[in-house]
mmCIF file of C-alpha atoms in Angstrom:
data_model
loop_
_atom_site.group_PDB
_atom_site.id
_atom_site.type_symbol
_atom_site.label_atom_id
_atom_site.label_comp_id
_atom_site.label_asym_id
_atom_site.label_seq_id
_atom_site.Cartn_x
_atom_site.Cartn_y
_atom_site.Cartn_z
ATOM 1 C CA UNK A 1 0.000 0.000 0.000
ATOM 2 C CA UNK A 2 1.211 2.995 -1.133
ATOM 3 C CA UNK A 3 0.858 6.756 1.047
ATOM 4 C CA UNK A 4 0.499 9.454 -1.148
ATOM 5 C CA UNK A 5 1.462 12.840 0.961
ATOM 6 C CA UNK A 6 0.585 16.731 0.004
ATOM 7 C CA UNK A 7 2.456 19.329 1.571
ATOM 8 C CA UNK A 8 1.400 22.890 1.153
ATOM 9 C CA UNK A 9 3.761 25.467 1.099
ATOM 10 C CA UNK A 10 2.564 29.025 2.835
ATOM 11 C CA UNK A 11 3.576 32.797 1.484
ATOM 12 C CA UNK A 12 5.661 33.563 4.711
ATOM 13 C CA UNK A 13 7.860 30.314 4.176
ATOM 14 C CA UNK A 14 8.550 31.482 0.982
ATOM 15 C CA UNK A 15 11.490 34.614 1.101
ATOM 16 C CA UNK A 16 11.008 35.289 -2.603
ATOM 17 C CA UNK A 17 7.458 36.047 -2.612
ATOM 18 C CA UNK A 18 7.973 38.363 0.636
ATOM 19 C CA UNK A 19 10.803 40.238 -1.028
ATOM 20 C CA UNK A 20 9.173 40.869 -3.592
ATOM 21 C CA UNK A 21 5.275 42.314 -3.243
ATOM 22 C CA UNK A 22 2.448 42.756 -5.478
ATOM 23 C CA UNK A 23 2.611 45.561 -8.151
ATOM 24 C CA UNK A 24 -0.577 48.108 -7.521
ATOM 25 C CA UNK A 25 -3.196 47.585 -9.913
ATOM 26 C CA UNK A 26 -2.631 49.861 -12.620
ATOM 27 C CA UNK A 27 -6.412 51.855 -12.011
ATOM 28 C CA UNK A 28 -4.757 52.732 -8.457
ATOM 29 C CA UNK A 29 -3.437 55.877 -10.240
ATOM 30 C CA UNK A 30 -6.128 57.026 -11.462
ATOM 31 C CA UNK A 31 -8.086 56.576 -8.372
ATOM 32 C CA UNK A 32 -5.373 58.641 -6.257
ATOM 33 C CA UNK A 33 -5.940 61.760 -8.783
ATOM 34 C CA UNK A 34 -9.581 60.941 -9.123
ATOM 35 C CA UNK A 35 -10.232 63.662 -6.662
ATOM 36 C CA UNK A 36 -8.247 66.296 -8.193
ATOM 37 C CA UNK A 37 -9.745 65.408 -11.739
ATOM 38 C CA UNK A 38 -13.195 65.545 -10.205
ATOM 39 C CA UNK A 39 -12.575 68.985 -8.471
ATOM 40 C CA UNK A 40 -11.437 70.246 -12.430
ATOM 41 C CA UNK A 41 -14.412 69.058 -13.648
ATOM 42 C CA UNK A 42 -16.671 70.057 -11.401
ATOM 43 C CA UNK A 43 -14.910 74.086 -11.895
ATOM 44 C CA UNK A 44 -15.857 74.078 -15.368
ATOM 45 C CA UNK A 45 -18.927 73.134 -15.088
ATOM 46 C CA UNK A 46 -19.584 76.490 -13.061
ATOM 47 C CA UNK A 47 -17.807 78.166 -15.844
ATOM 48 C CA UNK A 48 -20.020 77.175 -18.003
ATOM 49 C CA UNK A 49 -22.916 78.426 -15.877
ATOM 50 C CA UNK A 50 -21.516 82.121 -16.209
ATOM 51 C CA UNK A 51 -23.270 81.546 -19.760
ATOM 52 C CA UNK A 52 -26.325 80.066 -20.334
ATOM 53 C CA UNK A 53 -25.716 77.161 -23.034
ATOM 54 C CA UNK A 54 -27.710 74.576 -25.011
ATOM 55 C CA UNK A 55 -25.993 71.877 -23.263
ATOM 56 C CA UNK A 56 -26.952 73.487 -19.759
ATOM 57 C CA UNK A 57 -30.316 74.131 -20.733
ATOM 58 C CA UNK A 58 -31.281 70.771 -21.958
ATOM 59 C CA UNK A 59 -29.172 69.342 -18.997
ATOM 60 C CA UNK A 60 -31.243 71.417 -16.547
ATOM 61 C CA UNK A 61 -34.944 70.366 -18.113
ATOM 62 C CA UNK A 62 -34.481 67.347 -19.812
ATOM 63 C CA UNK A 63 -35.628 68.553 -23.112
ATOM 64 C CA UNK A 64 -33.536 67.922 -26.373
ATOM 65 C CA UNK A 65 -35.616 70.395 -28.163
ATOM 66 C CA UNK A 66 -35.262 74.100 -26.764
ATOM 67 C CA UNK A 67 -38.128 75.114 -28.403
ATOM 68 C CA UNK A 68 -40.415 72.847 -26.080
ATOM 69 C CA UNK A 69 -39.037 74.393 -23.076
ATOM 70 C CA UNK A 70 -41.872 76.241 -21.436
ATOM 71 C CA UNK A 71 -40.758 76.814 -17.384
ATOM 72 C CA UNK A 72 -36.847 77.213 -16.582
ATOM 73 C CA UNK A 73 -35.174 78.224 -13.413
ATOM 74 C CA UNK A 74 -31.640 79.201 -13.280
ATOM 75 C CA UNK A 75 -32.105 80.652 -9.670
ATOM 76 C CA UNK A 76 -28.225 81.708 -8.556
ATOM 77 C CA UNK A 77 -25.674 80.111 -10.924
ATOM 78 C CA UNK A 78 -23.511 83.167 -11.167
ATOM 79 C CA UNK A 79 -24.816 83.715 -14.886
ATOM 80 C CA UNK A 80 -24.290 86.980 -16.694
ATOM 81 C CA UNK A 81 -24.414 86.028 -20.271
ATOM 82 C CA UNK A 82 -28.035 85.039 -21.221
ATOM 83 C CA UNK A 83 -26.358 83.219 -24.591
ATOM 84 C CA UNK A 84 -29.043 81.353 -26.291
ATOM 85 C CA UNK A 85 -31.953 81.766 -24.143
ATOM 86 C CA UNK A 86 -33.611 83.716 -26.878
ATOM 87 C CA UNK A 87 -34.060 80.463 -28.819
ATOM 88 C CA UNK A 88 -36.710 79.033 -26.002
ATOM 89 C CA UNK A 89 -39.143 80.409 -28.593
ATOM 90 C CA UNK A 90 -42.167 79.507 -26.014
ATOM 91 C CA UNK A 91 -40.574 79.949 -22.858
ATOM 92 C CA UNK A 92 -43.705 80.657 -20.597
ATOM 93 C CA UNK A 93 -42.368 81.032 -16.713
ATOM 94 C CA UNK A 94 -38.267 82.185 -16.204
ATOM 95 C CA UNK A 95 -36.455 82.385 -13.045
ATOM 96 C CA UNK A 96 -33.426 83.978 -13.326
ATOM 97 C CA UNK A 97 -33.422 85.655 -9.963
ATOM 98 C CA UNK A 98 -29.545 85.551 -7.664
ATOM 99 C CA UNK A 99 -27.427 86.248 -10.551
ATOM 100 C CA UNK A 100 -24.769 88.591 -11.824
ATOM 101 C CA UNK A 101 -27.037 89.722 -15.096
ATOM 102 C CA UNK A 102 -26.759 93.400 -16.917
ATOM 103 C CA UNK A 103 -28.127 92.810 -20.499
ATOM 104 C CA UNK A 104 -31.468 91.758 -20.932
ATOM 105 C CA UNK A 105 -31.384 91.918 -25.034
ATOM 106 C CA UNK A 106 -31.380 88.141 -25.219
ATOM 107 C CA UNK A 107 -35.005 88.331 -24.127
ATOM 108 C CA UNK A 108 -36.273 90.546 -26.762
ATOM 109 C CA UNK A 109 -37.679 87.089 -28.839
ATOM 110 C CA UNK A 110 -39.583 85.508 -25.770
ATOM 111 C CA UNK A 111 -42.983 86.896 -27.219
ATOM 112 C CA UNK A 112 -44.883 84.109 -24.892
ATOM 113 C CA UNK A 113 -43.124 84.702 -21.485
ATOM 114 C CA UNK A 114 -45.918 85.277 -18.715
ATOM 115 C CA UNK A 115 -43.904 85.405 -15.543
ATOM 116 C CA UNK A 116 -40.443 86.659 -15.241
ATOM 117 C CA UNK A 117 -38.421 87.075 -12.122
ATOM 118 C CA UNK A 118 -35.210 89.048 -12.819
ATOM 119 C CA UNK A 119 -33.886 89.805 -8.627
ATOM 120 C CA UNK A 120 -31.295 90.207 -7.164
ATOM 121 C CA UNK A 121 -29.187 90.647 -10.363
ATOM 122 C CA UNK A 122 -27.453 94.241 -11.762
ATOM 123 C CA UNK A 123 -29.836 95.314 -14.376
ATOM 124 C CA UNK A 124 -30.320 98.828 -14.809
ATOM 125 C CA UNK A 125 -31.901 99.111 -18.202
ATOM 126 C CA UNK A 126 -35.310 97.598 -18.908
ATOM 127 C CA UNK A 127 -35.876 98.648 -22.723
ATOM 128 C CA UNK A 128 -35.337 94.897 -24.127
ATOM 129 C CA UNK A 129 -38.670 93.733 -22.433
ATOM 130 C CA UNK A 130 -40.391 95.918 -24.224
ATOM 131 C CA UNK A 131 -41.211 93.074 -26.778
ATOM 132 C CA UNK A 132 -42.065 90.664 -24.316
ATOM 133 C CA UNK A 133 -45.935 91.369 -25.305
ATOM 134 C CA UNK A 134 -47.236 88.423 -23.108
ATOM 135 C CA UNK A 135 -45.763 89.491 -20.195
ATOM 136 C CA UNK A 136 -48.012 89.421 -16.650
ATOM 137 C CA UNK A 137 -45.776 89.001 -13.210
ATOM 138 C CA UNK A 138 -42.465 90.993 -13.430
ATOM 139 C CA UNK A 139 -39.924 90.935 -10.803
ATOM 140 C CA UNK A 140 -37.133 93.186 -10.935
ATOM 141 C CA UNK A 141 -36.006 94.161 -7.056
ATOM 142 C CA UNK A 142 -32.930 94.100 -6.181
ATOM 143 C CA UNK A 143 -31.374 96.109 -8.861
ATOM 144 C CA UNK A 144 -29.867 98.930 -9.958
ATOM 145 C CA UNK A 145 -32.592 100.519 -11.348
ATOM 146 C CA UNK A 146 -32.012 104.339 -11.043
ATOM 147 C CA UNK A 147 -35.041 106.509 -13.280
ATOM 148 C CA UNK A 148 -38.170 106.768 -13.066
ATOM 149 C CA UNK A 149 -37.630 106.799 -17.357
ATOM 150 C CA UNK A 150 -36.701 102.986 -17.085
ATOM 151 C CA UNK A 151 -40.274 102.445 -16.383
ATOM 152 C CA UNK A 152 -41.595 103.641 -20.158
ATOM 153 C CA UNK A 153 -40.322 101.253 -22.025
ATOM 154 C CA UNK A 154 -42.945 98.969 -19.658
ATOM 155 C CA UNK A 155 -46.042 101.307 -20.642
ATOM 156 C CA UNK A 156 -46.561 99.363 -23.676
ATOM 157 C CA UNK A 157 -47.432 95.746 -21.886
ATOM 158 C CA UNK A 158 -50.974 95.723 -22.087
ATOM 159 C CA UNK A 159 -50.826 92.379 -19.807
ATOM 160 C CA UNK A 160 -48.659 93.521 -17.155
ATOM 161 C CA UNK A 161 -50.897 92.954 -13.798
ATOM 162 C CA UNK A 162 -48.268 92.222 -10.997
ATOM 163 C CA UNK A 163 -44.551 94.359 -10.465
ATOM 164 C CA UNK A 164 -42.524 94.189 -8.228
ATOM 165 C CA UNK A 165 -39.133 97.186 -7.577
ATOM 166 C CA UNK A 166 -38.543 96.530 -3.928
ATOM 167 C CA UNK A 167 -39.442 93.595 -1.817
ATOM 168 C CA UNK A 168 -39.231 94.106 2.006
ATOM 169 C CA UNK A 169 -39.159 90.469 2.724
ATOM 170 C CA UNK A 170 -35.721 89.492 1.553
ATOM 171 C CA UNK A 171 -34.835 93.191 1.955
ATOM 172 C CA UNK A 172 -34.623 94.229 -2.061
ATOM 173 C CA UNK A 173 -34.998 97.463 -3.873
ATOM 174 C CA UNK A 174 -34.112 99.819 -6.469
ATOM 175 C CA UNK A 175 -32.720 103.165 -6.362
ATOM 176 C CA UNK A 176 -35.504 104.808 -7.962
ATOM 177 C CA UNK A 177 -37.900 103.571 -4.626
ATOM 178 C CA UNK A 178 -36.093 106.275 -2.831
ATOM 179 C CA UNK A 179 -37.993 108.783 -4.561
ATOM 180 C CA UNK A 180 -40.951 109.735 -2.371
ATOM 181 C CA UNK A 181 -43.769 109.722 -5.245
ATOM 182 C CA UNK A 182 -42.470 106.654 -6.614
ATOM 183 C CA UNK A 183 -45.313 104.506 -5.968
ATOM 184 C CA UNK A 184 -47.925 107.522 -7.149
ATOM 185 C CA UNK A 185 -45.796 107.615 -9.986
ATOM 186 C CA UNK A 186 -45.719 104.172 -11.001
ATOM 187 C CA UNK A 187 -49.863 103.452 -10.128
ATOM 188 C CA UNK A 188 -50.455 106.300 -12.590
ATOM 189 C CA UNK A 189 -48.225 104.780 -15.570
ATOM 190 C CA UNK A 190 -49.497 101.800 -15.280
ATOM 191 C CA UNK A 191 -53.377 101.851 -15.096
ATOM 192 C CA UNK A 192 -53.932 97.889 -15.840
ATOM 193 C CA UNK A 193 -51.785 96.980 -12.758
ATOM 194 C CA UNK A 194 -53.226 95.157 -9.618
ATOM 195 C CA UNK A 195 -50.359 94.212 -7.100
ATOM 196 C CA UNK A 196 -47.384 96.925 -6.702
ATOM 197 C CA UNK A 197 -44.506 95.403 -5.055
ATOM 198 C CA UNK A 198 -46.795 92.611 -3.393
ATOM 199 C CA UNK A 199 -49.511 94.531 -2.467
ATOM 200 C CA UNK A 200 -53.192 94.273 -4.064
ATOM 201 C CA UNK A 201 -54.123 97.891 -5.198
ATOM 202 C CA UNK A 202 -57.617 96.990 -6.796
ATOM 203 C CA UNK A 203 -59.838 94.094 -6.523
ATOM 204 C CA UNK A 204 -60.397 91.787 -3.255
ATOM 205 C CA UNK A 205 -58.156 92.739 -0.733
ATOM 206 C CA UNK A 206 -56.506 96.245 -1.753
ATOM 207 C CA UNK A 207 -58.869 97.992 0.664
ATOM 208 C CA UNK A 208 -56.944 95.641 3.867
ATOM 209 C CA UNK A 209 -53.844 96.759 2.655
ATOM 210 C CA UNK A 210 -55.157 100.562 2.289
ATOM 211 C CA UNK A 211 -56.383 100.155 5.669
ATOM 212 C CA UNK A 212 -53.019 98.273 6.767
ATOM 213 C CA UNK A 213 -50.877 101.258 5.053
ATOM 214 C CA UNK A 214 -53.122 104.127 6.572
ATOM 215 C CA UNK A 215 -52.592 102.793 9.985
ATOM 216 C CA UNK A 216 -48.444 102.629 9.464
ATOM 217 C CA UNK A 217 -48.537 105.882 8.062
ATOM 218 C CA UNK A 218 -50.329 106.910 11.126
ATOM 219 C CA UNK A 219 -48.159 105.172 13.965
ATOM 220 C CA UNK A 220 -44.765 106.687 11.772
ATOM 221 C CA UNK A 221 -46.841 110.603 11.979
ATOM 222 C CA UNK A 222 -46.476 110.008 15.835
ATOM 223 C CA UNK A 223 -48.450 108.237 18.112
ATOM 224 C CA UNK A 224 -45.215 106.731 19.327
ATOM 225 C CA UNK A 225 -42.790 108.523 20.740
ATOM 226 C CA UNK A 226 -39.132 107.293 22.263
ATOM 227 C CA UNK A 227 -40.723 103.740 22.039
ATOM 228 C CA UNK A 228 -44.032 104.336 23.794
ATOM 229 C CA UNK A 229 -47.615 105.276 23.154
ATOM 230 C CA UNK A 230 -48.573 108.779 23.478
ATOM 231 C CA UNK A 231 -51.859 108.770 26.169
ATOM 232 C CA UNK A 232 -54.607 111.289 24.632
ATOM 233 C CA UNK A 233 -57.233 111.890 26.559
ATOM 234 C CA UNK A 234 -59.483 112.975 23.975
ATOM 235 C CA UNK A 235 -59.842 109.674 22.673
ATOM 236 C CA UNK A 236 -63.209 108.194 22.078
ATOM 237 C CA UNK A 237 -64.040 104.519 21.534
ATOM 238 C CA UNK A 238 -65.754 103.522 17.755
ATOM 239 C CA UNK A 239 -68.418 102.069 19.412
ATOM 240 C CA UNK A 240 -70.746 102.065 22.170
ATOM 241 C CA UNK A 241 -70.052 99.608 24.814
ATOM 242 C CA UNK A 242 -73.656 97.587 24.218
ATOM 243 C CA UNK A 243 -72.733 97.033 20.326
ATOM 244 C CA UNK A 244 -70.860 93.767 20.881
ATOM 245 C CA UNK A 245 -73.549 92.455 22.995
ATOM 246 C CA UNK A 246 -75.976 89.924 21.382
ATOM 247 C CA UNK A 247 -79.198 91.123 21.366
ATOM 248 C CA UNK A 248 -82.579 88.899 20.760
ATOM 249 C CA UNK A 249 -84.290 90.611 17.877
ATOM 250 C CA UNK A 250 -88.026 91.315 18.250
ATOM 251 C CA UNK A 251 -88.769 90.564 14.519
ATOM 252 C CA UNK A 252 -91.539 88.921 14.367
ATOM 253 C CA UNK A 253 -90.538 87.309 10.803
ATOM 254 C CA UNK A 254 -87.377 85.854 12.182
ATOM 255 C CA UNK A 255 -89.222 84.684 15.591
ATOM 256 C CA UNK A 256 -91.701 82.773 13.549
ATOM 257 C CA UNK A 257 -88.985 81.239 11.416
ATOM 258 C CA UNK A 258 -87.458 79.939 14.590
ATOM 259 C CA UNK A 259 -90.341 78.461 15.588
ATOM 260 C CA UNK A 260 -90.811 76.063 12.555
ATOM 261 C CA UNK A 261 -87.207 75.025 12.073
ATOM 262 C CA UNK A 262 -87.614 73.606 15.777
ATOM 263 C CA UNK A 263 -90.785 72.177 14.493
ATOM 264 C CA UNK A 264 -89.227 70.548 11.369
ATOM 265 C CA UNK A 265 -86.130 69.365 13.628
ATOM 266 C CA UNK A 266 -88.468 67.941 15.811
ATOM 267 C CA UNK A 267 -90.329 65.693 12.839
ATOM 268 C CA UNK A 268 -86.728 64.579 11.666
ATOM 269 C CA UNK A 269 -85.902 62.998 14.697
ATOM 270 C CA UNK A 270 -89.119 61.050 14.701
ATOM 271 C CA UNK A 271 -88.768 59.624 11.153
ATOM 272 C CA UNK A 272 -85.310 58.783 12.218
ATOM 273 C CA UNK A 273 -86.546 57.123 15.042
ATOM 274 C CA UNK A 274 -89.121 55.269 12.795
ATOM 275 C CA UNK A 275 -86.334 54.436 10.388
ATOM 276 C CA UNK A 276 -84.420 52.759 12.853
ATOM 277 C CA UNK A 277 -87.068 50.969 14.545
ATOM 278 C CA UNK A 278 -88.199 48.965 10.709
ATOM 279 C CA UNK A 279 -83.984 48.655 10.239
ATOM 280 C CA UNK A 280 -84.151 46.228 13.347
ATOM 281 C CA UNK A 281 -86.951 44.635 12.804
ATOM 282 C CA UNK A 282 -85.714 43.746 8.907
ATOM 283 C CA UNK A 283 -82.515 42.675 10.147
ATOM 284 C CA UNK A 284 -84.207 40.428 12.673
ATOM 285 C CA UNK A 285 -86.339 38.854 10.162
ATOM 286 C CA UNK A 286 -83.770 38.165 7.495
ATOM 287 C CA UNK A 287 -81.606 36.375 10.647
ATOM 288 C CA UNK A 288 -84.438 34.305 11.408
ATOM 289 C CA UNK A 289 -84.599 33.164 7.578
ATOM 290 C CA UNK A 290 -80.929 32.496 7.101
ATOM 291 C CA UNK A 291 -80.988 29.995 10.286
ATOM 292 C CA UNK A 292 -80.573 26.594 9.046
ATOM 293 C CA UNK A 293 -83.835 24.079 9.269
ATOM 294 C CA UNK A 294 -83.772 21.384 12.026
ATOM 295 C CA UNK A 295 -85.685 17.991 11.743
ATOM 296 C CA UNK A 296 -86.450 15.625 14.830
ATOM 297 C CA UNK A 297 -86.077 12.128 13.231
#
């Protein structure tokens, strides 16, 4: 009989294989400066954001076709070259708010735009929207908007319903809103318009924010003074003390309408109670059916 013996020899009791290790696989390069060209990459791609493209455009909405872009936002890339925008032929809603824009003359062939919010950018001349004949919600605060004169070129949008120069909530404005007649200025140039800076100035609501301006203007003439409320005696209240009281009218009309409401309440609850009562009882009677038959044998 014959013993047939394996032996198996390890890495460590071999001196050749220790002394010399492993070459690196040869993607271990590129992995090391994968960072570096990732950080490149990534810097172009905001340099190419400084101008609007057709590649960052279709990126951004998906569409291969620019023409069948209709809503685009472009909120705070650092852009200041609108480049092709114009050829979003029926471009409908644009946000280009947060950027570093001056020339608006790219816009000139958006004949369908609706709603355009240009803030927080440095545009100070408004004349290329004059073609924008569709045009309904404007946003321009946060500019550098200097003239009253800026405003004519606007005149001309028959659609134009909602503008907005200065916006207190993120703390935007124009020059020109220093002037003190601005706003008289601007409600009398524009005669279709119905919010001014975000406030209604006809239809539902403009007479709360009359009200709500007419009562600033009126703390600011004095009332207050080093902080405080100014006591005047003179002071009378609006009303009489009995007018918040609820009083039971004598009418005769609305006493007698009372009375038969109770009287037609009081006949619902009795058909409901009837209701209920042949419920049961038909409920009872289909149980009784649907018990099985028993025969005594």
């Amino acid at each position: 009989m014959f013993h047939t013996h394996t032996s198996t020899t390890t890495a460590s009791s071999c001196p050749r294989a220790a002394s010399h290790p492993r070459p690196p696989p040869p993607q271990a390069h590129l992995q090391a400066n994968f960072p570096a060209m990732e950080s490149k990459r990534d810097k172009d791609q905001d340099a190419d954001c400084e101008k609007i493209t057709a590649v960052l455009l279709k990126g951004r909405t998906g569409e291969f076709d620019l023409e069948s872009i209709l809503f685009l936002k472009l909120r705070g890339l650092g852009i200041h070259d609108l480049g092709c925008i114009g050829e979003c032929a029926n471009l409908e809603k644009l946000d280009l708010s947060g950027n570093n824009i001056t020339n608006l003359a790219c816009l000139t062939s958006l004949r369908l735009l609706s709603v355009l919010n240009l803030s927080a950018n440095r545009i100070s001349n408004l004349e290329p929207l004059r073609s924008c004949d569709s045009l309904q919600n404007l946003n321009v605060a946060g500019n550098i908007i200097s003239s009253i004169e800026s405003f004519h070129c606007l005149q001309s949008l028959r659609k134009l319903e909602n503008i907005r120069f200065k916006d207190n909530t993120y703390n935007y404005t124009n020059p020109v809103c220093r002037n003190t007649s601005y706003r008289t200025i601007v409600l009398e140039m524009f005669s279709n318009i119905k919010v001014l800076d975000g406030e209604r100035v006809v239809g539902r609501g403009s007479e709360l924010y009359q009200l709500c301006k007419d009562i600033d203007d009126t703390i600011k003439a004095g009332l207050y003074k080093n902080g405080q409320l100014v006591e005047r005696p003179d002071c009378k209240p609006w009303v009489e003390d009995s007018y918040w009281e609820i009083k039971r009218s004598n009418n005769a009309i609305i006493e007698e309408a009372y009375k038969q409401f109770n009287d037609v309440l009081h006949e619902c609850r009795l058909l409901n109670n009837r209701a209920t009562h042949v419920i049961s009882q038909t409920e009872r009677s289909m149980s009784l059916k649907k018990q099985p038959k028993q025969y005594a044998i």
